[in-house]
Amino acid sequence: MEDCIFCKIVKGQEQSTIVYEDEHSLAFLDIHPLNLGHTLIIPKKHYPGMGEMPLDEVGRLFVSVAKVMQGVRRATKANGMNIGQSNGRAASQEVFHMHVHIIPRFDNDSQGGLTFPERKSMGPADREAIGKRIREAVETRG
Ligand code: ZN
């Protein structure tokens, strides 16, 4: 999977703002976030989508999803959280390495919550600042 951008992030060959890492999973900021703190979490091993993953690995990944989600929520003081995961082009999957979106949501951040907010671009300094806050919030979880 030499051309896979997420495999490159796992190998450190592509820059990313990592907010959580364990033996099997890696979480980093989405570079075009829907909201501040929008995070992606992936299995380190390459699978195109959830359908290709052994079930025990799906379970392990989602334990990390919950852990990171709680950290993102505390770091951003979000009013709500979306967990999103797409499989296949028809489902709007764009990167074919299994990933889960962890998206902080705020009151009135879109049309009554019926749609998602517009994607935003963030500078490296802002990314590093929110990344640090999330890392600390995930690590200090009781
Ligand atoms: Zn990959």
Short mmCIF file of N, CA and C and ligand atoms in Angstrom, two decimals:
data_model
loop_
_atom_site.label_atom_id
_atom_site.label_comp_id
_atom_site.label_asym_id
_atom_site.label_seq_id
_atom_site.Cartn_x
_atom_site.Cartn_y
_atom_site.Cartn_z
N MET A 1 0.84 -1.20 0.00
CA MET A 1 0.00 0.00 0.00
C MET A 1 0.88 1.25 0.00
N GLU A 2 1.76 1.31 -0.98
CA GLU A 2 2.77 2.37 -1.01
C GLU A 2 2.17 3.75 -1.25
N ASP A 3 1.03 3.81 -1.94
CA ASP A 3 0.46 5.11 -2.26
C ASP A 3 -0.59 5.57 -1.25
N CYS A 4 -0.76 4.79 -0.22
CA CYS A 4 -1.82 5.13 0.75
C CYS A 4 -1.33 6.23 1.70
N ILE A 5 -2.03 7.35 1.68
CA ILE A 5 -1.63 8.50 2.50
C ILE A 5 -1.66 8.16 3.99
N PHE A 6 -2.62 7.36 4.40
CA PHE A 6 -2.71 7.05 5.84
C PHE A 6 -1.60 6.08 6.26
N CYS A 7 -1.23 5.14 5.37
CA CYS A 7 -0.08 4.28 5.68
C CYS A 7 1.19 5.12 5.82
N LYS A 8 1.31 6.15 4.99
CA LYS A 8 2.48 7.04 5.09
C LYS A 8 2.48 7.79 6.42
N ILE A 9 1.31 8.20 6.87
CA ILE A 9 1.23 8.87 8.18
C ILE A 9 1.66 7.89 9.28
N VAL A 10 1.19 6.64 9.19
CA VAL A 10 1.58 5.62 10.18
C VAL A 10 3.10 5.47 10.21
N LYS A 11 3.72 5.48 9.03
CA LYS A 11 5.18 5.28 8.94
C LYS A 11 5.96 6.56 9.21
N GLY A 12 5.26 7.67 9.41
CA GLY A 12 5.96 8.92 9.65
C GLY A 12 6.53 9.55 8.38
N GLN A 13 6.04 9.08 7.23
CA GLN A 13 6.55 9.61 5.96
C GLN A 13 5.72 10.79 5.46
N GLU A 14 4.64 11.06 6.17
CA GLU A 14 3.76 12.17 5.81
C GLU A 14 3.45 12.93 7.09
N GLN A 15 3.47 14.24 7.03
CA GLN A 15 3.27 15.07 8.22
C GLN A 15 1.82 14.95 8.70
N SER A 16 1.64 14.91 10.01
CA SER A 16 0.28 14.94 10.57
C SER A 16 0.38 15.41 12.01
N THR A 17 -0.74 15.86 12.55
CA THR A 17 -0.79 16.24 13.97
C THR A 17 -1.42 15.09 14.73
N ILE A 18 -0.57 14.27 15.31
CA ILE A 18 -1.04 13.06 15.99
C ILE A 18 -1.56 13.43 17.38
N VAL A 19 -2.75 12.91 17.70
CA VAL A 19 -3.34 13.22 19.02
C VAL A 19 -3.43 11.99 19.91
N TYR A 20 -3.28 10.81 19.33
CA TYR A 20 -3.34 9.59 20.14
C TYR A 20 -2.70 8.45 19.35
N GLU A 21 -2.02 7.58 20.09
CA GLU A 21 -1.43 6.42 19.43
C GLU A 21 -1.35 5.27 20.42
N ASP A 22 -1.68 4.08 19.97
CA ASP A 22 -1.38 2.87 20.75
C ASP A 22 -0.86 1.83 19.78
N GLU A 23 -0.74 0.61 20.25
CA GLU A 23 -0.12 -0.43 19.43
C GLU A 23 -0.84 -0.63 18.10
N HIS A 24 -2.16 -0.50 18.12
CA HIS A 24 -2.94 -0.85 16.93
C HIS A 24 -3.57 0.32 16.20
N SER A 25 -3.69 1.45 16.87
CA SER A 25 -4.43 2.55 16.25
C SER A 25 -3.68 3.87 16.35
N LEU A 26 -4.06 4.78 15.46
CA LEU A 26 -3.43 6.09 15.41
C LEU A 26 -4.52 7.13 15.13
N ALA A 27 -4.49 8.23 15.87
CA ALA A 27 -5.47 9.31 15.66
C ALA A 27 -4.73 10.61 15.38
N PHE A 28 -5.24 11.34 14.39
CA PHE A 28 -4.60 12.60 13.99
C PHE A 28 -5.68 13.55 13.49
N LEU A 29 -5.33 14.83 13.43
CA LEU A 29 -6.32 15.83 13.02
C LEU A 29 -6.61 15.74 11.53
N ASP A 30 -7.87 15.91 11.16
CA ASP A 30 -8.26 16.06 9.75
C ASP A 30 -7.71 17.40 9.27
N ILE A 31 -7.06 17.42 8.10
CA ILE A 31 -6.45 18.68 7.66
C ILE A 31 -7.47 19.69 7.15
N HIS A 32 -8.67 19.23 6.81
CA HIS A 32 -9.75 20.16 6.43
C HIS A 32 -10.95 19.90 7.35
N PRO A 33 -10.83 20.33 8.60
CA PRO A 33 -11.84 19.95 9.61
C PRO A 33 -13.21 20.58 9.36
N LEU A 34 -14.24 19.82 9.69
CA LEU A 34 -15.60 20.38 9.69
C LEU A 34 -15.76 21.33 10.86
N ASN A 35 -15.09 21.06 11.94
CA ASN A 35 -15.02 21.94 13.10
C ASN A 35 -13.66 21.77 13.75
N LEU A 36 -13.29 22.72 14.58
CA LEU A 36 -12.04 22.64 15.33
C LEU A 36 -12.01 21.33 16.12
N GLY A 37 -10.94 20.56 15.95
CA GLY A 37 -10.81 19.32 16.70
C GLY A 37 -11.25 18.07 15.95
N HIS A 38 -11.76 18.24 14.71
CA HIS A 38 -12.15 17.09 13.87
C HIS A 38 -10.94 16.15 13.72
N THR A 39 -11.13 14.93 14.19
CA THR A 39 -10.02 13.96 14.28
C THR A 39 -10.37 12.70 13.48
N LEU A 40 -9.34 12.08 12.90
CA LEU A 40 -9.51 10.78 12.24
C LEU A 40 -8.77 9.74 13.05
N ILE A 41 -9.36 8.57 13.17
CA ILE A 41 -8.66 7.48 13.84
C ILE A 41 -8.66 6.27 12.92
N ILE A 42 -7.51 5.63 12.82
CA ILE A 42 -7.32 4.54 11.85
C ILE A 42 -6.65 3.34 12.53
N PRO A 43 -6.90 2.14 11.98
CA PRO A 43 -6.05 1.02 12.39
C PRO A 43 -4.68 1.22 11.73
N LYS A 44 -3.60 0.88 12.41
CA LYS A 44 -2.28 1.04 11.79
C LYS A 44 -2.11 0.11 10.60
N LYS A 45 -2.77 -1.02 10.68
CA LYS A 45 -2.71 -1.98 9.57
C LYS A 45 -3.68 -1.53 8.48
N HIS A 46 -3.26 -1.67 7.23
CA HIS A 46 -4.09 -1.20 6.12
C HIS A 46 -5.27 -2.13 5.85
N TYR A 47 -6.46 -1.59 5.97
CA TYR A 47 -7.68 -2.26 5.49
C TYR A 47 -8.44 -1.21 4.71
N PRO A 48 -9.00 -1.56 3.54
CA PRO A 48 -9.75 -0.55 2.77
C PRO A 48 -10.94 0.01 3.53
N GLY A 49 -11.66 -0.81 4.23
CA GLY A 49 -12.83 -0.35 4.97
C GLY A 49 -13.16 -1.30 6.11
N MET A 50 -14.27 -1.06 6.77
CA MET A 50 -14.62 -1.89 7.92
C MET A 50 -14.93 -3.32 7.51
N GLY A 51 -15.45 -3.48 6.29
CA GLY A 51 -15.83 -4.81 5.81
C GLY A 51 -14.66 -5.77 5.65
N GLU A 52 -13.46 -5.23 5.53
CA GLU A 52 -12.27 -6.08 5.35
C GLU A 52 -11.58 -6.39 6.68
N MET A 53 -12.06 -5.79 7.77
CA MET A 53 -11.36 -5.96 9.05
C MET A 53 -11.89 -7.15 9.83
N PRO A 54 -10.99 -7.92 10.45
CA PRO A 54 -11.46 -8.94 11.39
C PRO A 54 -12.26 -8.26 12.50
N LEU A 55 -13.32 -8.93 12.97
CA LEU A 55 -14.23 -8.30 13.92
C LEU A 55 -13.54 -7.90 15.22
N ASP A 56 -12.58 -8.72 15.67
CA ASP A 56 -11.94 -8.36 16.94
C ASP A 56 -11.12 -7.07 16.78
N GLU A 57 -10.59 -6.84 15.58
CA GLU A 57 -9.84 -5.60 15.35
C GLU A 57 -10.77 -4.40 15.27
N VAL A 58 -11.97 -4.62 14.72
CA VAL A 58 -12.98 -3.54 14.71
C VAL A 58 -13.31 -3.16 16.16
N GLY A 59 -13.50 -4.17 16.99
CA GLY A 59 -13.83 -3.92 18.39
C GLY A 59 -12.73 -3.15 19.10
N ARG A 60 -11.49 -3.56 18.86
CA ARG A 60 -10.35 -2.89 19.50
C ARG A 60 -10.25 -1.45 19.05
N LEU A 61 -10.46 -1.23 17.74
CA LEU A 61 -10.38 0.14 17.21
C LEU A 61 -11.45 1.02 17.86
N PHE A 62 -12.65 0.47 18.03
CA PHE A 62 -13.73 1.31 18.56
C PHE A 62 -13.58 1.61 20.06
N VAL A 63 -12.81 0.79 20.76
CA VAL A 63 -12.45 1.18 22.13
C VAL A 63 -11.60 2.45 22.07
N SER A 64 -10.68 2.49 21.11
CA SER A 64 -9.85 3.70 20.95
C SER A 64 -10.68 4.87 20.46
N VAL A 65 -11.67 4.61 19.59
CA VAL A 65 -12.56 5.68 19.13
C VAL A 65 -13.23 6.34 20.33
N ALA A 66 -13.74 5.53 21.25
CA ALA A 66 -14.44 6.08 22.41
C ALA A 66 -13.48 6.89 23.28
N LYS A 67 -12.29 6.36 23.45
CA LYS A 67 -11.29 7.04 24.28
C LYS A 67 -10.93 8.41 23.69
N VAL A 68 -10.66 8.43 22.39
CA VAL A 68 -10.28 9.69 21.73
C VAL A 68 -11.48 10.63 21.67
N MET A 69 -12.67 10.09 21.42
CA MET A 69 -13.87 10.93 21.37
C MET A 69 -14.05 11.69 22.68
N GLN A 70 -13.84 11.01 23.78
CA GLN A 70 -14.00 11.68 25.09
C GLN A 70 -12.97 12.78 25.27
N GLY A 71 -11.75 12.54 24.79
CA GLY A 71 -10.72 13.57 24.87
C GLY A 71 -11.02 14.77 23.99
N VAL A 72 -11.48 14.49 22.77
CA VAL A 72 -11.81 15.59 21.84
C VAL A 72 -12.96 16.42 22.43
N ARG A 73 -13.93 15.75 22.99
CA ARG A 73 -15.07 16.46 23.55
C ARG A 73 -14.63 17.38 24.68
N ARG A 74 -13.75 16.87 25.55
CA ARG A 74 -13.30 17.70 26.67
C ARG A 74 -12.40 18.83 26.20
N ALA A 75 -11.55 18.56 25.19
CA ALA A 75 -10.62 19.58 24.72
C ALA A 75 -11.33 20.72 23.98
N THR A 76 -12.42 20.39 23.30
CA THR A 76 -13.12 21.39 22.48
C THR A 76 -14.36 21.95 23.18
N LYS A 77 -14.75 21.33 24.30
CA LYS A 77 -15.99 21.71 24.98
C LYS A 77 -17.19 21.67 24.02
N ALA A 78 -17.19 20.67 23.15
CA ALA A 78 -18.26 20.54 22.16
C ALA A 78 -19.59 20.26 22.84
N ASN A 79 -20.66 20.72 22.20
CA ASN A 79 -22.01 20.45 22.70
C ASN A 79 -22.47 19.05 22.33
N GLY A 80 -21.89 18.52 21.24
CA GLY A 80 -22.25 17.18 20.78
C GLY A 80 -21.12 16.59 19.98
N MET A 81 -21.18 15.30 19.69
CA MET A 81 -20.12 14.64 18.93
C MET A 81 -20.75 13.74 17.88
N ASN A 82 -20.22 13.79 16.64
CA ASN A 82 -20.58 12.82 15.62
C ASN A 82 -19.43 11.83 15.44
N ILE A 83 -19.77 10.55 15.31
CA ILE A 83 -18.81 9.53 14.90
C ILE A 83 -19.25 9.08 13.52
N GLY A 84 -18.36 9.19 12.53
CA GLY A 84 -18.74 8.88 11.15
C GLY A 84 -17.77 7.91 10.51
N GLN A 85 -18.30 7.02 9.69
CA GLN A 85 -17.43 6.03 9.04
C GLN A 85 -18.07 5.64 7.72
N SER A 86 -17.31 5.71 6.62
CA SER A 86 -17.85 5.46 5.29
C SER A 86 -17.14 4.29 4.63
N ASN A 87 -17.90 3.47 3.93
CA ASN A 87 -17.34 2.33 3.22
C ASN A 87 -17.75 2.37 1.76
N GLY A 88 -16.78 2.65 0.88
CA GLY A 88 -17.05 2.64 -0.56
C GLY A 88 -17.36 4.01 -1.10
N ARG A 89 -17.07 4.17 -2.41
CA ARG A 89 -17.29 5.45 -3.08
C ARG A 89 -18.74 5.92 -2.98
N ALA A 90 -19.66 4.98 -3.09
CA ALA A 90 -21.08 5.34 -3.04
C ALA A 90 -21.45 5.95 -1.69
N ALA A 91 -20.64 5.62 -0.68
CA ALA A 91 -20.89 6.15 0.67
C ALA A 91 -19.97 7.33 0.97
N SER A 92 -19.38 7.90 -0.08
CA SER A 92 -18.53 9.09 0.01
C SER A 92 -17.19 8.84 0.70
N GLN A 93 -16.73 7.58 0.69
CA GLN A 93 -15.37 7.31 1.19
C GLN A 93 -14.37 7.87 0.17
N GLU A 94 -13.37 8.58 0.65
CA GLU A 94 -12.37 9.18 -0.25
C GLU A 94 -10.98 8.59 -0.08
N VAL A 95 -10.62 8.23 1.13
CA VAL A 95 -9.33 7.57 1.37
C VAL A 95 -9.63 6.11 1.72
N PHE A 96 -9.05 5.20 0.93
CA PHE A 96 -9.41 3.79 1.08
C PHE A 96 -8.49 3.07 2.06
N HIS A 97 -8.36 3.67 3.20
CA HIS A 97 -7.76 3.05 4.39
C HIS A 97 -8.77 3.33 5.50
N MET A 98 -9.30 2.27 6.06
CA MET A 98 -10.33 2.37 7.09
C MET A 98 -10.07 3.53 8.04
N HIS A 99 -11.07 4.42 8.18
CA HIS A 99 -10.92 5.50 9.14
C HIS A 99 -12.26 5.90 9.72
N VAL A 100 -12.20 6.41 10.92
CA VAL A 100 -13.40 6.85 11.62
C VAL A 100 -13.25 8.34 11.93
N HIS A 101 -14.28 9.10 11.57
CA HIS A 101 -14.28 10.55 11.86
C HIS A 101 -14.84 10.79 13.25
N ILE A 102 -14.14 11.61 14.00
CA ILE A 102 -14.60 12.05 15.32
C ILE A 102 -14.80 13.55 15.20
N ILE A 103 -16.07 13.98 15.20
CA ILE A 103 -16.38 15.37 14.82
C ILE A 103 -17.10 16.09 15.96
N PRO A 104 -16.42 17.09 16.54
CA PRO A 104 -17.10 17.90 17.55
C PRO A 104 -18.18 18.75 16.91
N ARG A 105 -19.31 18.88 17.58
CA ARG A 105 -20.41 19.69 17.07
C ARG A 105 -20.83 20.72 18.11
N PHE A 106 -21.24 21.86 17.60
CA PHE A 106 -21.59 22.97 18.47
C PHE A 106 -23.01 23.42 18.16
N ASP A 107 -23.69 23.92 19.16
CA ASP A 107 -25.04 24.41 18.95
C ASP A 107 -25.02 25.39 17.77
N ASN A 108 -25.92 25.20 16.84
CA ASN A 108 -26.07 26.10 15.70
C ASN A 108 -24.84 26.19 14.79
N ASP A 109 -24.05 25.11 14.67
CA ASP A 109 -22.90 25.15 13.76
C ASP A 109 -23.29 24.80 12.33
N SER A 110 -24.54 24.43 12.11
CA SER A 110 -25.05 24.20 10.76
C SER A 110 -26.54 24.46 10.80
N GLN A 111 -27.23 24.19 9.72
CA GLN A 111 -28.66 24.52 9.66
C GLN A 111 -29.47 23.61 10.58
N GLY A 112 -29.53 24.00 11.84
CA GLY A 112 -30.31 23.23 12.80
C GLY A 112 -29.79 21.81 13.01
N GLY A 113 -28.50 21.60 12.68
CA GLY A 113 -27.92 20.27 12.86
C GLY A 113 -28.31 19.28 11.77
N LEU A 114 -29.02 19.75 10.74
CA LEU A 114 -29.47 18.85 9.67
C LEU A 114 -28.36 18.55 8.67
N THR A 115 -27.40 19.45 8.57
CA THR A 115 -26.27 19.23 7.66
C THR A 115 -24.99 19.34 8.47
N PHE A 116 -23.87 19.07 7.79
CA PHE A 116 -22.58 19.27 8.43
C PHE A 116 -22.09 20.68 8.12
N PRO A 117 -21.25 21.22 9.00
CA PRO A 117 -20.66 22.53 8.70
C PRO A 117 -19.73 22.45 7.49
N GLU A 118 -19.39 23.59 6.93
CA GLU A 118 -18.41 23.65 5.84
C GLU A 118 -17.04 23.23 6.36
N ARG A 119 -16.26 22.60 5.48
CA ARG A 119 -14.88 22.28 5.88
C ARG A 119 -14.07 23.57 5.99
N LYS A 120 -13.12 23.58 6.91
CA LYS A 120 -12.33 24.77 7.17
C LYS A 120 -10.86 24.47 6.89
N SER A 121 -10.11 25.53 6.59
CA SER A 121 -8.67 25.31 6.53
C SER A 121 -8.04 25.95 7.75
N MET A 122 -7.01 25.30 8.24
CA MET A 122 -6.37 25.74 9.47
C MET A 122 -4.88 25.85 9.24
N GLY A 123 -4.27 26.86 9.85
CA GLY A 123 -2.83 27.00 9.78
C GLY A 123 -2.14 26.02 10.72
N PRO A 124 -0.85 25.77 10.50
CA PRO A 124 -0.10 24.83 11.32
C PRO A 124 -0.10 25.19 12.82
N ALA A 125 -0.05 26.47 13.13
CA ALA A 125 0.00 26.88 14.54
C ALA A 125 -1.31 26.54 15.25
N ASP A 126 -2.45 26.83 14.59
CA ASP A 126 -3.75 26.50 15.16
C ASP A 126 -3.92 24.99 15.31
N ARG A 127 -3.42 24.27 14.29
CA ARG A 127 -3.52 22.80 14.33
C ARG A 127 -2.72 22.25 15.51
N GLU A 128 -1.53 22.78 15.69
CA GLU A 128 -0.69 22.28 16.78
C GLU A 128 -1.32 22.61 18.13
N ALA A 129 -1.92 23.79 18.25
CA ALA A 129 -2.52 24.20 19.52
C ALA A 129 -3.69 23.28 19.91
N ILE A 130 -4.59 23.02 18.96
CA ILE A 130 -5.72 22.16 19.31
C ILE A 130 -5.26 20.70 19.46
N GLY A 131 -4.25 20.32 18.67
CA GLY A 131 -3.68 18.97 18.78
C GLY A 131 -3.13 18.72 20.18
N LYS A 132 -2.43 19.70 20.71
CA LYS A 132 -1.84 19.57 22.04
C LYS A 132 -2.94 19.45 23.09
N ARG A 133 -3.98 20.27 22.95
CA ARG A 133 -5.09 20.20 23.92
C ARG A 133 -5.77 18.84 23.90
N ILE A 134 -5.95 18.29 22.70
CA ILE A 134 -6.59 16.98 22.60
C ILE A 134 -5.68 15.89 23.18
N ARG A 135 -4.40 15.94 22.83
CA ARG A 135 -3.45 14.95 23.38
C ARG A 135 -3.51 14.94 24.90
N GLU A 136 -3.49 16.13 25.49
CA GLU A 136 -3.53 16.22 26.96
C GLU A 136 -4.85 15.70 27.51
N ALA A 137 -5.94 16.02 26.83
CA ALA A 137 -7.26 15.57 27.31
C ALA A 137 -7.40 14.06 27.20
N VAL A 138 -6.83 13.44 26.17
CA VAL A 138 -6.90 11.99 26.03
C VAL A 138 -6.02 11.33 27.09
N GLU A 139 -4.85 11.90 27.30
CA GLU A 139 -3.89 11.29 28.26
C GLU A 139 -4.35 11.41 29.70
N THR A 140 -5.04 12.51 30.02
CA THR A 140 -5.41 12.73 31.41
C THR A 140 -6.74 12.09 31.77
N ARG A 141 -7.29 11.34 30.86
CA ARG A 141 -8.56 10.68 31.14
C ARG A 141 -8.38 9.73 32.32
N GLY A 142 -9.33 9.81 33.26
CA GLY A 142 -9.23 9.01 34.49
C GLY A 142 -9.53 7.55 34.29
ZN ZN B 1 -3.19 2.42 4.17
#
